[in-house]
PDB file of C-alpha atoms in Angstrom:
ATOM      1  CA  GLU A   1      12.981  -9.783   8.468  1.00 73.00           C
ATOM      2  CA  PRO A   2      11.871 -11.021   4.970  1.00 74.00           C
ATOM      3  CA  GLU A   3      10.943  -8.192   2.566  1.00 93.00           C
ATOM      4  CA  VAL A   4       9.588  -7.404  -0.865  1.00 97.00           C
ATOM      5  CA  THR A   5      12.438  -6.572  -3.339  1.00 97.00           C
ATOM      6  CA  GLN A   6      11.819  -4.569  -6.509  1.00 97.00           C
ATOM      7  CA  THR A   7      14.114  -3.998  -9.502  1.00 96.00           C
ATOM      8  CA  PRO A   8      15.296  -1.648 -11.026  1.00 96.00           C
ATOM      9  CA  SER A   9      14.977   1.220  -8.655  1.00 96.00           C
ATOM     10  CA  HIS A  10      14.741   3.650 -11.418  1.00 97.00           C
ATOM     11  CA  GLN A  11      13.915   2.762 -15.195  1.00 97.00           C
ATOM     12  CA  VAL A  12      13.916   5.353 -17.941  1.00 97.00           C
ATOM     13  CA  THR A  13      12.160   4.454 -21.208  1.00 96.00           C
ATOM     14  CA  GLN A  14      11.374   6.079 -24.463  1.00 97.00           C
ATOM     15  CA  MET A  15       7.521   6.637 -25.063  1.00 97.00           C
ATOM     16  CA  GLY A  16       6.242   3.545 -27.086  1.00 97.00           C
ATOM     17  CA  GLN A  17       8.770   1.354 -25.753  1.00 97.00           C
ATOM     18  CA  GLU A  18       7.949  -1.838 -23.676  1.00 97.00           C
ATOM     19  CA  VAL A  19       8.971  -2.175 -20.053  1.00 97.00           C
ATOM     20  CA  ILE A  20       9.022  -4.811 -17.421  1.00 97.00           C
ATOM     21  CA  LEU A  21       9.228  -4.112 -13.855  1.00 97.00           C
ATOM     22  CA  ARG A  22      10.203  -7.052 -11.629  1.00 97.00           C
ATOM     23  CA  CYS A  23       9.254  -7.886  -7.920  1.00 97.00           C
ATOM     24  CA  VAL A  24      10.305 -10.706  -5.567  1.00 97.00           C
ATOM     25  CA  PRO A  25       7.619 -11.084  -3.072  1.00 96.00           C
ATOM     26  CA  ILE A  26       8.140 -12.565   0.324  1.00 94.00           C
ATOM     27  CA  SER A  27       8.836 -16.245  -0.348  1.00 91.00           C
ATOM     28  CA  ASN A  28       5.817 -17.884   1.386  1.00 89.00           C
ATOM     29  CA  HIS A  29       3.222 -15.363   0.384  1.00 91.00           C
ATOM     30  CA  LEU A  30       0.547 -16.121  -2.039  1.00 89.00           C
ATOM     31  CA  TYR A  31      -1.117 -12.848  -3.061  1.00 91.00           C
ATOM     32  CA  PHE A  32       0.640 -10.334  -5.108  1.00 93.00           C
ATOM     33  CA  TYR A  33      -0.446  -6.755  -5.966  1.00 95.00           C
ATOM     34  CA  TRP A  34       0.872  -3.884  -8.053  1.00 97.00           C
ATOM     35  CA  TYR A  35       0.039  -0.193  -7.186  1.00 97.00           C
ATOM     36  CA  ARG A  36       1.151   2.949  -8.881  1.00 97.00           C
ATOM     37  CA  GLN A  37       1.802   6.441  -7.447  1.00 97.00           C
ATOM     38  CA  ILE A  38       1.976   9.549  -9.837  1.00 96.00           C
ATOM     39  CA  LEU A  39       4.128  12.132  -8.296  1.00 94.00           C
ATOM     40  CA  GLY A  40       2.233  14.106  -5.607  1.00 92.00           C
ATOM     41  CA  GLN A  41      -0.853  11.970  -5.950  1.00 94.00           C
ATOM     42  CA  LYS A  42      -2.383   9.183  -4.032  1.00 95.00           C
ATOM     43  CA  VAL A  43      -1.240   5.422  -4.301  1.00 96.00           C
ATOM     44  CA  GLU A  44      -3.560   3.778  -6.673  1.00 96.00           C
ATOM     45  CA  PHE A  45      -4.330  -0.069  -6.967  1.00 95.00           C
ATOM     46  CA  LEU A  46      -3.687  -1.643 -10.267  1.00 97.00           C
ATOM     47  CA  VAL A  47      -4.068  -5.473 -10.006  1.00 95.00           C
ATOM     48  CA  SER A  48      -3.987  -8.403  -7.646  1.00 92.00           C
ATOM     49  CA  PHE A  49      -2.891 -11.824  -8.519  1.00 92.00           C
ATOM     50  CA  TYR A  50      -3.473 -15.096  -7.108  1.00 89.00           C
ATOM     51  CA  ASN A  51      -2.953 -18.877  -8.169  1.00 88.00           C
ATOM     52  CA  ASN A  52      -1.451 -17.808 -11.476  1.00 91.00           C
ATOM     53  CA  GLU A  53      -4.355 -15.401 -12.517  1.00 92.00           C
ATOM     54  CA  ILE A  54      -5.530 -12.010 -11.988  1.00 93.00           C
ATOM     55  CA  SER A  55      -8.006 -11.821  -9.198  1.00 90.00           C
ATOM     56  CA  GLU A  56      -9.050  -8.227  -9.498  1.00 90.00           C
ATOM     57  CA  LYS A  57      -7.988  -4.986 -11.529  1.00 93.00           C
ATOM     58  CA  SER A  58      -8.612  -1.493 -11.654  1.00 94.00           C
ATOM     59  CA  GLU A  59      -9.693   0.804 -14.507  1.00 94.00           C
ATOM     60  CA  ILE A  60      -6.022   1.830 -14.918  1.00 95.00           C
ATOM     61  CA  PHE A  61      -4.984  -1.663 -15.720  1.00 96.00           C
ATOM     62  CA  ASP A  62      -5.980  -1.540 -19.359  1.00 95.00           C
ATOM     63  CA  ASP A  63      -4.715  -3.794 -22.197  1.00 95.00           C
ATOM     64  CA  GLN A  64      -1.297  -2.188 -22.253  1.00 96.00           C
ATOM     65  CA  PHE A  65      -0.614  -3.873 -18.777  1.00 97.00           C
ATOM     66  CA  SER A  66      -0.089  -7.375 -18.028  1.00 97.00           C
ATOM     67  CA  VAL A  67       1.292  -9.322 -15.021  1.00 97.00           C
ATOM     68  CA  GLU A  68       3.196 -12.678 -14.894  1.00 95.00           C
ATOM     69  CA  ARG A  69       4.737 -15.005 -12.315  1.00 93.00           C
ATOM     70  CA  PRO A  70       7.206 -16.685 -14.613  1.00 87.00           C
ATOM     71  CA  ASP A  71       8.826 -18.793 -12.048  1.00 88.00           C
ATOM     72  CA  GLY A  72       8.395 -19.476  -8.311  1.00 79.00           C
ATOM     73  CA  SER A  73       9.868 -16.275  -7.139  1.00 88.00           C
ATOM     74  CA  ASN A  74       9.334 -13.500  -9.548  1.00 94.00           C
ATOM     75  CA  PHE A  75       6.163 -11.349 -10.140  1.00 96.00           C
ATOM     76  CA  THR A  76       6.281  -8.858 -13.088  1.00 97.00           C
ATOM     77  CA  LEU A  77       4.521  -6.077 -14.629  1.00 98.00           C
ATOM     78  CA  LYS A  78       4.734  -5.348 -18.209  1.00 98.00           C
ATOM     79  CA  ILE A  79       3.702  -2.108 -19.895  1.00 97.00           C
ATOM     80  CA  ARG A  80       3.459  -2.888 -23.717  1.00 96.00           C
ATOM     81  CA  SER A  81       3.778   0.433 -25.096  1.00 95.00           C
ATOM     82  CA  THR A  82       4.595   3.140 -22.643  1.00 97.00           C
ATOM     83  CA  LYS A  83       3.095   6.763 -22.549  1.00 96.00           C
ATOM     84  CA  LEU A  84       4.152   9.731 -20.743  1.00 97.00           C
ATOM     85  CA  GLU A  85       1.317   9.412 -18.303  1.00 96.00           C
ATOM     86  CA  ASP A  86       2.678   5.986 -17.263  1.00 97.00           C
ATOM     87  CA  SER A  87       5.527   8.042 -15.462  1.00 98.00           C
ATOM     88  CA  ALA A  88       5.119   7.098 -11.678  1.00 97.00           C
ATOM     89  CA  MET A  89       6.465   5.171  -8.861  1.00 97.00           C
ATOM     90  CA  TYR A  90       5.216   1.465  -9.234  1.00 98.00           C
ATOM     91  CA  PHE A  91       4.997  -0.651  -6.078  1.00 98.00           C
ATOM     92  CA  CYS A  92       4.752  -4.388  -5.554  1.00 97.00           C
ATOM     93  CA  ALA A  93       3.050  -6.018  -2.533  1.00 96.00           C
ATOM     94  CA  SER A  94       2.430  -9.440  -1.207  1.00 94.00           C
ATOM     95  CA  ASN A  95       0.515 -11.112   1.584  1.00 90.00           C
ATOM     96  CA  LEU A  96       0.477 -14.485   3.049  1.00 87.00           C
ATOM     97  CA  GLY A  97      -3.148 -15.447   2.682  1.00 78.00           C
ATOM     98  CA  PHE A  98      -6.678 -14.277   2.197  1.00 70.00           C
ATOM     99  CA  GLY A  99      -8.469 -12.416   4.741  1.00 68.00           C
ATOM    100  CA  GLY A 100      -8.556  -9.361   6.654  1.00 68.00           C
ATOM    101  CA  ASN A 101      -5.960 -10.419   9.132  1.00 79.00           C
ATOM    102  CA  GLN A 102      -3.062 -10.703   6.503  1.00 85.00           C
ATOM    103  CA  PRO A 103      -1.199  -7.472   6.165  1.00 91.00           C
ATOM    104  CA  GLN A 104       0.310  -6.439   2.695  1.00 93.00           C
ATOM    105  CA  HIS A 105       3.885  -5.756   2.694  1.00 95.00           C
ATOM    106  CA  PHE A 106       5.484  -3.441   0.088  1.00 97.00           C
ATOM    107  CA  GLY A 107       8.589  -3.018  -1.733  1.00 97.00           C
ATOM    108  CA  ASP A 108      10.451   0.408  -2.279  1.00 96.00           C
ATOM    109  CA  GLY A 109       9.201   0.652  -5.712  1.00 97.00           C
ATOM    110  CA  THR A 110      10.456   1.256  -9.101  1.00 98.00           C
ATOM    111  CA  ARG A 111      10.482   4.873 -10.418  1.00 97.00           C
ATOM    112  CA  LEU A 112       9.576   4.671 -14.019  1.00 98.00           C
ATOM    113  CA  SER A 113      10.255   7.722 -16.089  1.00 98.00           C
ATOM    114  CA  ILE A 114       8.967   7.916 -19.623  1.00 97.00           C
ATOM    115  CA  LEU A 115      10.538  10.356 -21.992  1.00 96.00           C
TER     116      LEU A 115
ATOM    117  CA  ASP B   1     -12.885   6.291  -2.966  1.00 69.00           C
ATOM    118  CA  ALA B   2     -11.282   5.739   0.567  1.00 70.00           C
ATOM    119  CA  LYS B   3     -13.799   5.281   3.090  1.00 85.00           C
ATOM    120  CA  THR B   4     -11.670   7.146   5.721  1.00 94.00           C
ATOM    121  CA  THR B   5     -11.241  10.669   6.726  1.00 95.00           C
ATOM    122  CA  GLN B   6      -7.921  12.040   8.222  1.00 97.00           C
ATOM    123  CA  PRO B   7      -6.591  15.680   8.889  1.00 98.00           C
ATOM    124  CA  PRO B   8      -4.366  16.488   6.197  1.00 97.00           C
ATOM    125  CA  SER B   9      -1.341  17.428   8.527  1.00 97.00           C
ATOM    126  CA  MET B  10      -0.341  17.371  12.351  1.00 98.00           C
ATOM    127  CA  ASP B  11       2.869  18.357  14.078  1.00 97.00           C
ATOM    128  CA  CYS B  12       4.251  16.623  17.185  1.00 96.00           C
ATOM    129  CA  ALA B  13       7.447  17.456  19.247  1.00 97.00           C
ATOM    130  CA  GLU B  14      10.099  14.797  19.489  1.00 97.00           C
ATOM    131  CA  GLY B  15       9.743  12.586  22.280  1.00 97.00           C
ATOM    132  CA  ARG B  16       5.912  13.149  22.766  1.00 97.00           C
ATOM    133  CA  ALA B  17       3.018  10.812  21.825  1.00 97.00           C
ATOM    134  CA  ALA B  18       1.748  11.360  18.358  1.00 98.00           C
ATOM    135  CA  ASN B  19      -2.000  10.637  18.224  1.00 98.00           C
ATOM    136  CA  LEU B  20      -3.336  10.328  14.744  1.00 98.00           C
ATOM    137  CA  PRO B  21      -7.207  10.220  14.361  1.00 98.00           C
ATOM    138  CA  CYS B  22      -9.286   8.732  11.677  1.00 98.00           C
ATOM    139  CA  ASN B  23     -12.806   8.503  10.972  1.00 97.00           C
ATOM    140  CA  HIS B  24     -14.493   5.425   9.282  1.00 95.00           C
ATOM    141  CA  SER B  25     -18.077   6.037   9.901  1.00 93.00           C
ATOM    142  CA  THR B  26     -19.340   3.642   7.212  1.00 90.00           C
ATOM    143  CA  ILE B  27     -17.161   0.748   8.148  1.00 91.00           C
ATOM    144  CA  SER B  28     -18.840  -2.745   7.888  1.00 86.00           C
ATOM    145  CA  GLY B  29     -18.631  -5.435  10.482  1.00 83.00           C
ATOM    146  CA  ASN B  30     -16.011  -7.591   8.667  1.00 82.00           C
ATOM    147  CA  GLU B  31     -13.681  -4.734   7.569  1.00 88.00           C
ATOM    148  CA  TYR B  32     -10.361  -4.387   9.118  1.00 91.00           C
ATOM    149  CA  VAL B  33      -8.810  -0.972  10.055  1.00 94.00           C
ATOM    150  CA  TYR B  34      -5.237  -0.792   8.754  1.00 95.00           C
ATOM    151  CA  TRP B  35      -2.351   1.732   9.002  1.00 97.00           C
ATOM    152  CA  TYR B  36       0.598   2.424   6.764  1.00 98.00           C
ATOM    153  CA  ARG B  37       3.019   5.057   6.567  1.00 98.00           C
ATOM    154  CA  GLN B  38       5.145   6.481   3.711  1.00 97.00           C
ATOM    155  CA  ILE B  39       8.387   8.084   4.173  1.00 95.00           C
ATOM    156  CA  HIS B  40       9.229  10.448   1.175  1.00 87.00           C
ATOM    157  CA  SER B  41       8.548   8.154  -1.941  1.00 79.00           C
ATOM    158  CA  GLN B  42       9.346   4.778  -0.288  1.00 92.00           C
ATOM    159  CA  GLY B  43       6.901   2.060  -0.542  1.00 96.00           C
ATOM    160  CA  PRO B  44       4.095   2.065   2.068  1.00 97.00           C
ATOM    161  CA  GLN B  45       5.135   0.527   5.309  1.00 97.00           C
ATOM    162  CA  TYR B  46       2.713  -1.546   7.412  1.00 96.00           C
ATOM    163  CA  ILE B  47       2.238  -0.313  11.035  1.00 97.00           C
ATOM    164  CA  ILE B  48      -0.613  -1.969  12.581  1.00 97.00           C
ATOM    165  CA  HIS B  49      -4.252  -3.385  11.995  1.00 94.00           C
ATOM    166  CA  GLY B  50      -7.271  -4.380  14.070  1.00 93.00           C
ATOM    167  CA  LEU B  51     -10.999  -5.398  13.800  1.00 91.00           C
ATOM    168  CA  LYS B  52     -12.553  -4.321  17.102  1.00 90.00           C
ATOM    169  CA  ASN B  53     -10.204  -4.564  19.766  1.00 90.00           C
ATOM    170  CA  ASN B  54      -7.286  -2.243  20.652  1.00 95.00           C
ATOM    171  CA  GLU B  55      -3.978  -3.522  19.223  1.00 96.00           C
ATOM    172  CA  THR B  56      -0.380  -2.860  20.188  1.00 97.00           C
ATOM    173  CA  ASN B  57       2.971  -3.684  18.589  1.00 96.00           C
ATOM    174  CA  GLU B  58       6.507  -2.641  18.697  1.00 95.00           C
ATOM    175  CA  MET B  59       5.689   0.475  16.726  1.00 95.00           C
ATOM    176  CA  ALA B  60       2.449   1.655  17.701  1.00 97.00           C
ATOM    177  CA  SER B  61      -0.916   1.262  19.343  1.00 98.00           C
ATOM    178  CA  LEU B  62      -4.372   1.209  17.596  1.00 98.00           C
ATOM    179  CA  ILE B  63      -7.354   2.363  19.683  1.00 98.00           C
ATOM    180  CA  ILE B  64     -10.679   1.622  17.996  1.00 96.00           C
ATOM    181  CA  THR B  65     -13.860   3.078  19.403  1.00 96.00           C
ATOM    182  CA  GLU B  66     -16.494   0.736  20.437  1.00 94.00           C
ATOM    183  CA  ASP B  67     -18.783   1.764  17.715  1.00 94.00           C
ATOM    184  CA  ARG B  68     -15.842   1.182  15.281  1.00 94.00           C
ATOM    185  CA  LYS B  69     -16.607   4.494  13.569  1.00 95.00           C
ATOM    186  CA  SER B  70     -13.251   5.917  14.399  1.00 96.00           C
ATOM    187  CA  SER B  71      -9.778   4.967  15.290  1.00 97.00           C
ATOM    188  CA  THR B  72      -6.633   6.596  16.578  1.00 98.00           C
ATOM    189  CA  LEU B  73      -2.914   5.542  15.838  1.00 98.00           C
ATOM    190  CA  ILE B  74      -0.568   6.433  18.727  1.00 98.00           C
ATOM    191  CA  LEU B  75       3.155   6.536  18.325  1.00 98.00           C
ATOM    192  CA  PRO B  76       4.251   6.602  22.040  1.00 97.00           C
ATOM    193  CA  HIS B  77       7.434   8.600  21.613  1.00 95.00           C
ATOM    194  CA  ALA B  78       7.599  10.021  18.281  1.00 97.00           C
ATOM    195  CA  THR B  79      11.223  10.546  16.733  1.00 97.00           C
ATOM    196  CA  LEU B  80      12.280  12.584  13.751  1.00 97.00           C
ATOM    197  CA  ARG B  81      12.307   9.482  11.599  1.00 96.00           C
ATOM    198  CA  ASP B  82       8.544   9.124  12.349  1.00 97.00           C
ATOM    199  CA  THR B  83       8.041  11.987  10.090  1.00 97.00           C
ATOM    200  CA  ALA B  84       5.938  10.669   7.133  1.00 98.00           C
ATOM    201  CA  VAL B  85       2.467  10.458   5.671  1.00 97.00           C
ATOM    202  CA  TYR B  86       0.186   8.124   7.642  1.00 98.00           C
ATOM    203  CA  TYR B  87      -2.638   6.223   5.983  1.00 97.00           C
ATOM    204  CA  CYS B  88      -5.797   4.883   7.664  1.00 97.00           C
ATOM    205  CA  ILE B  89      -7.332   2.391   5.378  1.00 95.00           C
ATOM    206  CA  VAL B  90     -10.538   0.087   5.677  1.00 91.00           C
ATOM    207  CA  ARG B  91      -9.888  -3.129   4.077  1.00 86.00           C
ATOM    208  CA  ALA B  92     -12.694  -5.079   2.528  1.00 74.00           C
ATOM    209  CA  PHE B  93     -12.804  -8.902   1.811  1.00 64.00           C
ATOM    210  CA  TYR B  94     -16.183  -9.543   0.215  1.00 59.00           C
ATOM    211  CA  GLY B  95     -18.076  -8.796  -2.998  1.00 52.00           C
ATOM    212  CA  GLY B  96     -15.052 -10.434  -5.074  1.00 53.00           C
ATOM    213  CA  SER B  97     -12.649  -7.969  -3.458  1.00 59.00           C
ATOM    214  CA  GLN B  98      -9.282  -9.520  -2.670  1.00 63.00           C
ATOM    215  CA  GLY B  99      -8.364  -7.085  -0.034  1.00 74.00           C
ATOM    216  CA  ASN B 100      -6.595  -4.487  -2.268  1.00 83.00           C
ATOM    217  CA  LEU B 101      -5.886  -1.253  -0.209  1.00 89.00           C
ATOM    218  CA  ILE B 102      -7.708   1.934  -1.223  1.00 89.00           C
ATOM    219  CA  PHE B 103      -5.325   4.985  -0.129  1.00 93.00           C
ATOM    220  CA  GLY B 104      -6.672   8.285   0.726  1.00 93.00           C
ATOM    221  CA  LYS B 105      -4.528  11.300   1.073  1.00 94.00           C
ATOM    222  CA  GLY B 106      -3.380  10.372   4.532  1.00 96.00           C
ATOM    223  CA  THR B 107      -2.063  12.732   7.344  1.00 98.00           C
ATOM    224  CA  LYS B 108       1.310  14.317   7.047  1.00 97.00           C
ATOM    225  CA  LEU B 109       2.930  14.043  10.389  1.00 98.00           C
ATOM    226  CA  SER B 110       5.907  16.410  10.908  1.00 98.00           C
ATOM    227  CA  VAL B 111       7.999  15.432  14.029  1.00 97.00           C
ATOM    228  CA  LYS B 112       9.777  18.655  15.212  1.00 96.00           C
ATOM    229  CA  PRO B 113      12.984  18.819  17.569  1.00 95.00           C
TER     230      PRO B 113
END
């Protein structure tokens, strides 16, 4: 069964450094999402992306964050200057099309640790 | 905020049916009910979804009340591997929303031998 894959599984970065998290969505999917989950807290929506542009973003997704689909398969989340509070699990998700009948499928996440 | 209310935790005996309730009294007519689960810190796993009819797949059954204000996820024969946090989510597709999921705290299901 097709799945969303994320790399790396664990990323350790010094505070203030830039980090790029990578995702390969399911191949025929058109809508892409990033979520994060701080340890012990809820899963939180960050951003949705369709047709090479951001569709919707949350308050968390400030100017330090950016997303890109650099080629036909990858979907990336960049944090420009990481802070301690960016430490979290980051999940990528994708779904086939727009509408309530299209479930999102998630990857297993990247654990980001900021030192 | 999440539009759903779920009990924080439930126990179930291995091999028995697990019935997980969810209240969504403010659901709108075009909003779907989705269920996901999360095992440890893995990515949320899609289970099932529905609009107003009951649904069944290889993982579970979803029973939605006629007024759509509540639903029940049924795992017919729970195993130890079904121990997870289960999320009931009402998914919107209007007002500019692209259908992002709003997670609550979910129900922590513990399946016991």
